[in-house]
């Protein structure tokens, strides 16, 4: 079956483009990871799952992908601007621990939540603090290109000079420079900056600042935007294929990344820019101050005033996949409950399919059904190849379940299909569910409950003197490494010794 050409929506050009890697079959992808100063929330899950799908589908199409997703552990200041405290240092002070303890703790939380959501780990996960020399080198390169200036131990990117030389700034996010000038805050307390448009490449550390390093400009720390430019260049080269991240990072973060790369490397960093949309909660933006900030652990445990129940990781994953990544997605209990049912339906489809066998008897082929099934499978891939539209792929899988059901209920014999169609249905459904959509079987069976039920049956069989049944149940227990204990005061079970 021929797979459609992959088309991706490129934020840079604002249109869908055929995906053509710079050095096929190799693909380089960089995605902005989290600043690890708090527990992962729904927004983190959407970004991680979006680019997990990109990573998985590219690999499914036999590309060799190097996926780099960073951990920001220094340099991300409050309000995403050039002033305020470092987010991690602030949390460390609050909790009275070392900043690196905060980093360790929340990196673990993040990894743990993503593992539960079956998000594949990236190929490389670099940290900002682990790449200080690379960042200093990049600042030096930008300084020598003339697009940065040093003042009182800090180094700033000179946006006006950059745009004055006909370089683009604002084209990714579609911002106009004049609007930016009037939109930025005044320079209170940041007198070392020439213009409010300029952004920090390196900041002088105040004496009480904890995370600081030696540099040619004195003790300081890197600006937030710089780490992604330095680390993507290091691991993927000066220009790579895909740069991803949440829409909220488009400006200023990604815009600054482009400017830094152009100034230092004389090249734009990425060919395709992909941005996932945000998650709203009951129509509202998510925010700590709004009280609608739901962490992933709260979601999995059902512990938040907005949650009617706990939602399993696969429910959350499926909920996110039911929308194309560029569309808005509104969280609601009803939406998640529906996602749970739909996810179970997809897994039941797989279970039914696995129970089917091809019957090789001479029977009349149902040509129309063969064609229909082939078309549904190709619709799944058409959806995936149209800018990773998981919503379409899932809808097509539901159509396929209707066909699978016909054979499962024995309304028709599988022999009405060609062997090729039958095998294609099995292989593609399985690959789409496990490899591409990254769903896993999530069986919430309580073993204690099952054992209790079996012991009830055992007791009943004994009372009715059904000794065959009694032996049979004993055997089931033995096979599981368990033993039934008949005692005067009742029946219990134990691990077989
Ligand atoms: Zn970044």
Short mmCIF file of C-alpha atoms and ligand atoms in Angstrom, two decimals:
data_model
loop_
_atom_site.label_atom_id
_atom_site.label_comp_id
_atom_site.label_asym_id
_atom_site.label_seq_id
_atom_site.Cartn_x
_atom_site.Cartn_y
_atom_site.Cartn_z
CA UNK A 1 0.00 0.00 0.00
CA UNK A 2 1.41 3.35 -1.00
CA UNK A 3 1.55 5.86 1.82
CA UNK A 4 0.69 9.45 0.98
CA UNK A 5 3.46 12.03 1.04
CA UNK A 6 3.81 13.51 4.47
CA UNK A 7 2.63 17.10 4.64
CA UNK A 8 3.33 19.35 7.63
CA UNK A 9 2.02 22.77 8.55
CA UNK A 10 5.00 25.08 8.74
CA UNK A 11 4.41 28.04 11.04
CA UNK A 12 7.20 29.87 9.23
CA UNK A 13 5.35 29.94 5.90
CA UNK A 14 1.84 29.56 7.33
CA UNK A 15 1.00 26.74 4.96
CA UNK A 16 1.18 23.00 4.60
CA UNK A 17 4.33 21.81 2.87
CA UNK A 18 5.54 18.43 1.68
CA UNK A 19 8.05 17.18 4.23
CA UNK A 20 11.45 16.80 2.64
CA UNK A 21 14.27 16.25 5.11
CA UNK A 22 17.59 17.96 4.45
CA UNK A 23 19.51 14.67 4.60
CA UNK A 24 16.95 11.88 4.16
CA UNK A 25 16.58 9.28 5.61
CA UNK A 26 17.91 11.23 8.59
CA UNK A 27 15.69 13.70 10.40
CA UNK A 28 16.78 16.13 13.11
CA UNK A 29 14.08 17.39 15.45
CA UNK A 30 14.42 19.80 18.35
CA UNK A 31 11.58 20.41 20.79
CA UNK A 32 11.59 22.84 23.72
CA UNK A 33 11.18 20.85 26.92
CA UNK A 34 9.98 21.97 30.33
CA UNK A 35 11.46 24.35 32.88
CA UNK A 36 11.60 21.96 35.80
CA UNK A 37 10.37 23.98 38.77
CA UNK A 38 6.96 22.38 39.25
CA UNK A 39 4.97 19.24 38.51
CA UNK A 40 4.03 18.47 34.91
CA UNK A 41 0.54 19.58 33.90
CA UNK A 42 -1.86 19.03 31.01
CA UNK A 43 -0.05 21.58 28.84
CA UNK A 44 3.19 19.63 29.19
CA UNK A 45 1.34 16.44 28.26
CA UNK A 46 -0.07 17.94 25.08
CA UNK A 47 3.30 19.15 23.83
CA UNK A 48 5.09 15.92 24.76
CA UNK A 49 2.38 13.73 23.18
CA UNK A 50 2.20 15.88 20.03
CA UNK A 51 5.90 15.51 19.32
CA UNK A 52 5.86 11.88 20.45
CA UNK A 53 3.40 11.29 17.60
CA UNK A 54 5.68 13.16 15.17
CA UNK A 55 8.65 11.10 16.39
CA UNK A 56 6.73 7.82 16.17
CA UNK A 57 5.18 8.48 12.77
CA UNK A 58 8.47 9.58 11.19
CA UNK A 59 10.05 6.37 12.47
CA UNK A 60 7.09 4.40 11.17
CA UNK A 61 7.82 5.94 7.76
CA UNK A 62 11.37 4.56 8.18
CA UNK A 63 13.13 7.86 8.82
CA UNK A 64 16.05 7.79 11.23
CA UNK A 65 15.18 10.48 13.70
CA UNK A 66 17.45 12.21 16.18
CA UNK A 67 15.03 13.80 18.60
CA UNK A 68 16.47 16.36 21.01
CA UNK A 69 14.27 17.71 23.80
CA UNK A 70 15.91 19.88 26.43
CA UNK A 71 15.43 20.39 30.13
CA UNK A 72 15.61 24.02 31.20
CA UNK A 73 17.33 24.05 34.56
CA UNK A 74 18.72 27.57 34.60
CA UNK A 75 18.12 30.97 33.02
CA UNK A 76 14.33 30.95 32.72
CA UNK A 77 13.28 34.06 34.60
CA UNK A 78 9.81 34.91 35.85
CA UNK A 79 7.32 36.31 33.32
CA UNK A 80 9.51 34.83 30.53
CA UNK A 81 11.22 38.23 30.38
CA UNK A 82 14.70 39.49 31.15
CA UNK A 83 13.92 40.51 34.69
CA UNK A 84 12.71 38.83 37.83
CA UNK A 85 14.06 35.83 39.65
CA UNK A 86 15.14 32.57 38.09
CA UNK A 87 12.09 30.28 38.33
CA UNK A 88 14.12 27.39 39.71
CA UNK A 89 16.12 29.47 42.19
CA UNK A 90 12.89 31.00 43.47
CA UNK A 91 11.29 27.61 44.09
CA UNK A 92 14.52 26.38 45.76
CA UNK A 93 14.44 29.31 48.14
CA UNK A 94 10.79 28.67 48.90
CA UNK A 95 11.40 24.98 49.66
CA UNK A 96 14.75 25.70 51.37
CA UNK A 97 16.68 23.30 49.15
CA UNK A 98 19.42 23.50 46.52
CA UNK A 99 18.28 24.58 43.04
CA UNK A 100 19.62 21.29 41.67
CA UNK A 101 17.34 19.42 44.10
CA UNK A 102 14.40 21.21 42.52
CA UNK A 103 15.72 20.29 39.08
CA UNK A 104 16.19 16.63 40.06
CA UNK A 105 12.80 16.34 41.73
CA UNK A 106 10.75 17.83 38.93
CA UNK A 107 12.73 16.16 36.16
CA UNK A 108 11.85 12.84 37.82
CA UNK A 109 8.18 13.86 38.06
CA UNK A 110 8.19 14.85 34.41
CA UNK A 111 9.83 11.61 33.26
CA UNK A 112 7.54 9.52 35.42
CA UNK A 113 4.38 11.16 34.06
CA UNK A 114 5.59 10.84 30.45
CA UNK A 115 6.45 7.17 30.98
CA UNK A 116 2.91 6.58 32.21
CA UNK A 117 1.58 8.38 29.13
CA UNK A 118 3.77 6.06 27.02
CA UNK A 119 5.72 8.98 25.56
CA UNK A 120 9.00 7.69 24.12
CA UNK A 121 12.15 9.25 25.59
CA UNK A 122 13.97 11.57 23.16
CA UNK A 123 17.30 10.54 21.63
CA UNK A 124 19.12 13.23 23.61
CA UNK A 125 17.84 15.25 26.57
CA UNK A 126 20.41 17.99 27.22
CA UNK A 127 20.26 20.46 30.09
CA UNK A 128 21.02 24.18 29.95
CA UNK A 129 23.39 23.99 32.93
CA UNK A 130 25.31 21.20 31.20
CA UNK A 131 26.02 23.39 28.17
CA UNK A 132 27.41 26.63 29.59
CA UNK A 133 30.65 26.64 27.50
CA UNK A 134 28.62 26.13 24.29
CA UNK A 135 26.38 29.04 25.26
CA UNK A 136 29.31 31.32 26.07
CA UNK A 137 30.82 30.47 22.70
CA UNK A 138 27.59 31.37 20.94
CA UNK A 139 27.43 34.72 22.75
CA UNK A 140 30.98 35.40 21.55
CA UNK A 141 29.98 34.55 17.98
CA UNK A 142 26.99 36.88 18.12
CA UNK A 143 29.17 39.62 19.61
CA UNK A 144 31.71 39.23 16.82
CA UNK A 145 28.96 39.36 14.19
CA UNK A 146 28.08 42.77 15.63
CA UNK A 147 24.55 41.93 16.72
CA UNK A 148 25.11 42.03 20.44
CA UNK A 149 26.63 44.45 22.94
CA UNK A 150 28.03 44.10 26.39
CA UNK A 151 27.07 46.44 29.16
CA UNK A 152 27.90 46.13 32.86
CA UNK A 153 28.56 42.41 32.69
CA UNK A 154 25.44 41.52 30.69
CA UNK A 155 25.25 40.88 26.96
CA UNK A 156 22.16 41.79 24.96
CA UNK A 157 21.02 41.00 21.46
CA UNK A 158 20.66 44.19 19.43
CA UNK A 159 17.30 43.74 17.70
CA UNK A 160 17.27 47.13 15.97
CA UNK A 161 20.68 46.63 14.41
CA UNK A 162 19.65 43.14 13.33
CA UNK A 163 16.48 44.30 11.60
CA UNK A 164 18.27 47.41 10.28
CA UNK A 165 20.48 45.03 8.30
CA UNK A 166 17.36 43.57 6.71
CA UNK A 167 17.27 40.46 8.87
CA UNK A 168 13.80 39.31 9.78
CA UNK A 169 12.62 39.45 13.38
CA UNK A 170 9.00 38.65 14.14
CA UNK A 171 8.23 36.68 10.97
CA UNK A 172 7.60 33.39 12.76
CA UNK A 173 4.99 34.80 15.09
CA UNK A 174 3.79 37.39 12.58
CA UNK A 175 4.63 40.32 14.84
CA UNK A 176 5.41 43.74 13.53
CA UNK A 177 8.39 45.50 15.03
CA UNK A 178 6.57 48.80 15.64
CA UNK A 179 3.88 46.97 17.64
CA UNK A 180 6.55 45.24 19.64
CA UNK A 181 8.16 48.54 20.58
CA UNK A 182 4.91 49.93 21.95
CA UNK A 183 3.95 46.59 23.53
CA UNK A 184 7.03 45.98 25.65
CA UNK A 185 7.37 47.21 29.16
CA UNK A 186 9.63 50.10 29.95
CA UNK A 187 13.15 49.54 31.10
CA UNK A 188 12.69 50.01 34.82
CA UNK A 189 15.63 48.44 36.56
CA UNK A 190 17.18 47.25 33.34
CA UNK A 191 19.23 50.26 32.43
CA UNK A 192 21.96 48.22 30.84
CA UNK A 193 19.67 47.43 27.90
CA UNK A 194 19.63 49.92 25.01
CA UNK A 195 16.13 49.11 23.86
CA UNK A 196 13.18 47.25 25.35
CA UNK A 197 13.22 45.02 22.25
CA UNK A 198 16.68 43.71 23.06
CA UNK A 199 16.90 40.43 24.91
CA UNK A 200 19.53 39.00 27.21
CA UNK A 201 22.10 36.50 25.91
CA UNK A 202 24.06 36.58 29.16
CA UNK A 203 23.07 38.19 32.45
CA UNK A 204 25.30 39.51 35.16
CA UNK A 205 24.49 37.68 38.40
CA UNK A 206 23.77 39.69 41.50
CA UNK A 207 25.82 38.65 44.58
CA UNK A 208 22.88 36.70 46.06
CA UNK A 209 22.18 34.85 42.80
CA UNK A 210 22.92 31.14 43.35
CA UNK A 211 23.35 29.66 39.88
CA UNK A 212 26.19 31.51 38.17
CA UNK A 213 29.24 30.74 36.07
CA UNK A 214 32.48 32.47 35.06
CA UNK A 215 32.40 34.10 31.66
CA UNK A 216 34.42 36.68 29.72
CA UNK A 217 31.90 39.25 31.04
CA UNK A 218 32.09 38.25 34.69
CA UNK A 219 30.04 35.88 36.82
CA UNK A 220 26.62 35.38 35.31
CA UNK A 221 24.15 33.01 33.70
CA UNK A 222 22.77 32.44 30.19
CA UNK A 223 19.55 33.95 28.87
CA UNK A 224 16.66 31.51 28.46
CA UNK A 225 16.52 31.64 24.64
CA UNK A 226 20.21 30.93 24.22
CA UNK A 227 20.25 27.35 25.52
CA UNK A 228 17.98 26.04 22.75
CA UNK A 229 20.09 27.68 20.02
CA UNK A 230 23.35 26.38 21.48
CA UNK A 231 22.10 22.84 22.12
CA UNK A 232 20.22 22.41 18.84
CA UNK A 233 23.31 23.58 16.92
CA UNK A 234 25.52 21.22 18.91
CA UNK A 235 23.43 18.09 18.39
CA UNK A 236 21.61 18.74 15.11
CA UNK A 237 23.81 21.15 13.19
CA UNK A 238 23.33 24.74 12.13
CA UNK A 239 20.17 23.96 10.16
CA UNK A 240 18.01 20.97 10.99
CA UNK A 241 14.60 19.70 9.90
CA UNK A 242 11.98 20.27 12.58
CA UNK A 243 11.76 22.68 15.49
CA UNK A 244 8.77 22.12 17.70
CA UNK A 245 7.13 23.52 20.78
CA UNK A 246 3.92 24.93 22.19
CA UNK A 247 2.31 27.93 20.49
CA UNK A 248 3.00 30.01 23.59
CA UNK A 249 6.74 29.72 22.83
CA UNK A 250 6.47 31.25 19.36
CA UNK A 251 7.14 34.70 20.74
CA UNK A 252 9.53 35.71 22.12
CA UNK A 253 11.34 32.39 22.65
CA UNK A 254 11.42 30.95 19.11
CA UNK A 255 11.75 34.33 17.48
CA UNK A 256 14.84 34.96 19.59
CA UNK A 257 16.22 31.51 18.75
CA UNK A 258 15.99 32.32 15.04
CA UNK A 259 17.71 35.69 15.50
CA UNK A 260 20.52 34.10 17.54
CA UNK A 261 21.16 31.39 14.95
CA UNK A 262 21.11 33.83 12.05
CA UNK A 263 23.52 36.13 13.89
CA UNK A 264 25.90 33.34 14.95
CA UNK A 265 25.61 30.82 12.11
CA UNK A 266 24.34 33.06 9.28
CA UNK A 267 21.53 30.55 8.82
CA UNK A 268 17.98 30.01 10.02
CA UNK A 269 18.01 27.08 12.45
CA UNK A 270 15.08 24.97 11.22
CA UNK A 271 13.34 24.19 7.95
CA UNK A 272 9.94 23.41 9.49
CA UNK A 273 8.49 24.97 12.64
CA UNK A 274 5.67 23.00 14.25
CA UNK A 275 3.58 24.38 17.11
CA UNK A 276 0.97 22.59 19.15
CA UNK A 277 -2.06 24.47 20.42
CA UNK A 278 -2.90 24.91 24.10
CA UNK A 279 -5.34 23.16 26.40
CA UNK A 280 -8.06 25.27 27.95
CA UNK A 281 -9.98 24.24 31.03
CA UNK A 282 -13.73 24.70 30.74
CA UNK A 283 -13.02 27.36 28.11
CA UNK A 284 -10.47 29.22 30.23
CA UNK A 285 -6.74 29.50 29.89
CA UNK A 286 -4.91 27.36 32.42
CA UNK A 287 -3.17 29.32 35.14
CA UNK A 288 -1.98 28.89 38.69
CA UNK A 289 -3.81 32.04 39.78
CA UNK A 290 -7.09 30.86 38.25
CA UNK A 291 -7.16 27.72 40.40
CA UNK A 292 -7.68 25.55 37.31
CA UNK A 293 -4.15 24.33 37.09
CA UNK A 294 -4.32 20.52 37.03
CA UNK A 295 -1.10 18.54 37.33
CA UNK A 296 -0.78 15.15 35.67
CA UNK A 297 -0.48 13.37 39.00
CA UNK A 298 -3.69 15.03 40.20
CA UNK A 299 -5.37 13.91 37.00
CA UNK A 300 -4.18 10.30 37.39
CA UNK A 301 -5.28 10.26 41.04
CA UNK A 302 -8.50 12.26 40.60
CA UNK A 303 -7.39 14.71 43.27
CA UNK A 304 -8.46 18.19 42.23
CA UNK A 305 -11.67 20.07 42.88
CA UNK A 306 -12.38 20.24 39.13
CA UNK A 307 -12.11 16.48 38.70
CA UNK A 308 -15.12 14.19 39.09
CA UNK A 309 -12.91 11.09 39.10
CA UNK A 310 -9.41 9.80 38.35
CA UNK A 311 -8.40 9.45 34.70
CA UNK A 312 -5.90 6.84 33.61
CA UNK A 313 -2.84 7.87 31.60
CA UNK A 314 -4.17 6.22 28.43
CA UNK A 315 -7.45 8.10 28.84
CA UNK A 316 -5.50 11.36 28.96
CA UNK A 317 -3.35 10.34 25.99
CA UNK A 318 -6.39 9.37 23.95
CA UNK A 319 -8.19 12.57 24.91
CA UNK A 320 -5.27 14.57 23.51
CA UNK A 321 -5.04 12.44 20.35
CA UNK A 322 -8.70 12.90 19.54
CA UNK A 323 -7.91 16.45 18.42
CA UNK A 324 -5.43 17.44 15.73
CA UNK A 325 -2.48 19.05 17.50
CA UNK A 326 -3.03 22.54 16.03
CA UNK A 327 -6.66 22.76 17.13
CA UNK A 328 -7.71 23.98 20.53
CA UNK A 329 -8.63 21.35 23.07
CA UNK A 330 -10.88 22.04 26.00
CA UNK A 331 -10.60 19.93 29.10
CA UNK A 332 -13.82 18.68 30.62
CA UNK A 333 -14.83 15.69 32.71
CA UNK A 334 -17.31 14.68 30.01
CA UNK A 335 -14.61 14.88 27.35
CA UNK A 336 -12.30 12.65 29.37
CA UNK A 337 -15.04 10.12 30.17
CA UNK A 338 -15.86 9.91 26.46
CA UNK A 339 -12.16 9.49 25.68
CA UNK A 340 -11.98 6.57 28.14
CA UNK A 341 -14.83 4.77 26.36
CA UNK A 342 -13.38 5.45 22.93
CA UNK A 343 -9.93 4.24 23.99
CA UNK A 344 -11.42 1.00 25.34
CA UNK A 345 -13.33 0.55 22.08
CA UNK A 346 -10.11 0.84 20.06
CA UNK A 347 -8.42 -1.73 22.32
CA UNK A 348 -11.41 -4.07 22.06
CA UNK A 349 -11.14 -3.77 18.28
CA UNK A 350 -7.59 -5.02 18.58
CA UNK A 351 -8.65 -7.86 20.86
CA UNK A 352 -11.36 -8.97 18.42
CA UNK A 353 -8.95 -8.72 15.53
CA UNK A 354 -6.38 -10.87 17.30
CA UNK A 355 -8.98 -13.60 17.81
CA UNK A 356 -9.67 -13.79 14.07
CA UNK A 357 -8.01 -16.31 11.84
CA UNK A 358 -7.96 -16.46 8.10
CA UNK A 359 -10.05 -19.32 6.79
CA UNK A 360 -8.65 -20.73 3.61
CA UNK A 361 -11.69 -22.28 2.08
CA UNK A 362 -12.81 -21.73 -1.45
CA UNK A 363 -15.44 -19.11 -1.02
CA UNK A 364 -16.75 -16.30 -3.06
CA UNK A 365 -14.71 -13.18 -2.46
CA UNK A 366 -16.57 -10.06 -1.38
CA UNK A 367 -14.82 -7.62 -3.70
CA UNK A 368 -16.65 -4.59 -2.35
CA UNK A 369 -15.73 -5.41 1.25
CA UNK A 370 -12.10 -5.95 0.27
CA UNK A 371 -12.00 -2.52 -1.35
CA UNK A 372 -13.78 -0.89 1.56
CA UNK A 373 -11.30 -2.26 4.09
CA UNK A 374 -8.31 -1.24 1.98
CA UNK A 375 -9.78 2.24 1.68
CA UNK A 376 -10.29 2.61 5.43
CA UNK A 377 -6.67 1.60 6.09
CA UNK A 378 -5.46 4.10 3.54
CA UNK A 379 -7.69 6.77 5.17
CA UNK A 380 -5.86 6.19 8.45
CA UNK A 381 -2.52 6.90 6.80
CA UNK A 382 -3.93 9.80 4.81
CA UNK A 383 -4.93 11.35 8.11
CA UNK A 384 -1.53 10.76 9.70
CA UNK A 385 0.27 12.06 6.62
CA UNK A 386 -1.86 15.20 6.57
CA UNK A 387 0.01 17.05 9.31
CA UNK A 388 -0.28 14.20 11.83
CA UNK A 389 -4.07 14.31 11.99
CA UNK A 390 -4.65 11.73 14.70
CA UNK A 391 -8.34 12.70 14.86
CA UNK A 392 -8.86 11.38 11.31
CA UNK A 393 -6.74 8.30 11.94
CA UNK A 394 -8.81 7.43 15.01
CA UNK A 395 -12.12 8.03 13.19
CA UNK A 396 -10.93 5.65 10.45
CA UNK A 397 -10.00 3.01 13.02
CA UNK A 398 -13.57 3.19 14.32
CA UNK A 399 -14.78 2.50 10.78
CA UNK A 400 -12.49 -0.49 10.64
CA UNK A 401 -13.90 -1.83 13.92
CA UNK A 402 -17.32 -2.03 12.26
CA UNK A 403 -15.82 -4.36 9.66
CA UNK A 404 -13.88 -6.39 12.22
CA UNK A 405 -17.12 -6.88 14.14
CA UNK A 406 -18.76 -8.56 11.14
CA UNK A 407 -16.12 -11.30 11.25
CA UNK A 408 -15.99 -11.45 15.03
CA UNK A 409 -19.73 -12.07 15.22
CA UNK A 410 -19.32 -14.64 12.44
CA UNK A 411 -21.78 -12.83 10.20
CA UNK A 412 -19.24 -13.44 7.48
CA UNK A 413 -16.28 -15.76 7.15
CA UNK A 414 -12.84 -14.20 6.83
CA UNK A 415 -12.51 -16.20 3.63
CA UNK A 416 -14.55 -13.56 1.79
CA UNK A 417 -11.43 -11.41 2.07
CA UNK A 418 -8.25 -11.93 0.11
CA UNK A 419 -5.45 -13.15 2.33
CA UNK A 420 -3.58 -9.92 1.60
CA UNK A 421 -6.45 -7.71 2.75
CA UNK A 422 -6.92 -9.78 5.88
CA UNK A 423 -3.25 -9.59 6.79
CA UNK A 424 -3.03 -5.91 5.93
CA UNK A 425 -6.00 -5.24 8.23
CA UNK A 426 -4.32 -7.09 11.10
CA UNK A 427 -0.85 -5.63 10.62
CA UNK A 428 -1.93 -2.04 10.04
CA UNK A 429 -4.49 -1.86 12.83
CA UNK A 430 -1.90 -3.22 15.27
CA UNK A 431 0.86 -0.92 14.04
CA UNK A 432 -1.38 2.16 14.13
CA UNK A 433 -2.58 1.47 17.65
CA UNK A 434 0.72 0.47 19.26
CA UNK A 435 3.50 2.07 17.18
CA UNK A 436 1.94 5.21 15.73
CA UNK A 437 -0.66 6.30 18.29
CA UNK A 438 1.42 4.81 21.11
CA UNK A 439 -1.52 3.29 22.98
CA UNK A 440 -0.90 0.45 25.40
CA UNK A 441 -3.16 -2.06 27.08
CA UNK A 442 -4.16 -0.63 30.39
CA UNK A 443 -6.00 -3.26 32.32
CA UNK A 444 -7.31 -2.16 35.65
CA UNK A 445 -7.94 -5.59 37.11
CA UNK A 446 -7.88 -6.02 40.84
CA UNK A 447 -6.24 -9.44 41.42
CA UNK A 448 -7.50 -9.60 45.01
CA UNK A 449 -11.04 -9.20 43.70
CA UNK A 450 -10.62 -12.04 41.21
CA UNK A 451 -9.13 -14.33 43.85
CA UNK A 452 -11.97 -13.59 46.23
CA UNK A 453 -14.52 -14.46 43.54
CA UNK A 454 -12.77 -17.73 42.75
CA UNK A 455 -12.64 -18.67 46.45
CA UNK A 456 -16.41 -18.14 46.66
CA UNK A 457 -16.88 -20.56 43.75
CA UNK A 458 -14.48 -23.01 45.45
CA UNK A 459 -16.48 -22.91 48.65
CA UNK A 460 -19.73 -23.47 46.79
CA UNK A 461 -18.30 -26.39 44.79
CA UNK A 462 -17.07 -28.03 47.99
CA UNK A 463 -20.43 -27.66 49.68
CA UNK A 464 -22.13 -29.22 46.65
CA UNK A 465 -19.51 -32.01 46.58
CA UNK A 466 -18.49 -31.07 42.99
CA UNK A 467 -14.97 -32.43 43.44
CA UNK A 468 -13.97 -32.06 39.77
CA UNK A 469 -14.64 -28.35 40.03
CA UNK A 470 -12.81 -28.17 43.36
CA UNK A 471 -9.71 -29.73 41.77
CA UNK A 472 -9.97 -27.48 38.78
CA UNK A 473 -9.97 -24.33 40.90
CA UNK A 474 -7.06 -25.67 42.99
CA UNK A 475 -5.18 -26.18 39.72
CA UNK A 476 -5.83 -22.56 38.59
CA UNK A 477 -4.33 -21.34 41.84
CA UNK A 478 -1.33 -23.62 41.51
CA UNK A 479 -0.67 -22.34 37.99
CA UNK A 480 -0.42 -18.83 39.43
CA UNK A 481 1.93 -19.93 42.19
CA UNK A 482 -0.82 -19.72 44.80
CA UNK A 483 -2.38 -22.25 47.15
CA UNK A 484 -5.84 -22.56 48.66
CA UNK A 485 -5.84 -23.00 52.42
CA UNK A 486 -8.73 -24.99 53.86
CA UNK A 487 -8.94 -24.18 57.52
CA UNK A 488 -11.48 -24.96 60.21
CA UNK A 489 -12.54 -21.36 60.47
CA UNK A 490 -12.71 -20.74 56.75
CA UNK A 491 -10.94 -20.58 53.44
CA UNK A 492 -8.03 -18.36 52.52
CA UNK A 493 -5.21 -18.30 50.00
CA UNK A 494 -1.42 -18.03 50.36
CA UNK A 495 1.64 -17.90 48.15
CA UNK A 496 2.70 -21.49 47.43
CA UNK A 497 5.83 -22.29 49.39
ZN1 LIG B 1 13.46 26.41 23.50
#
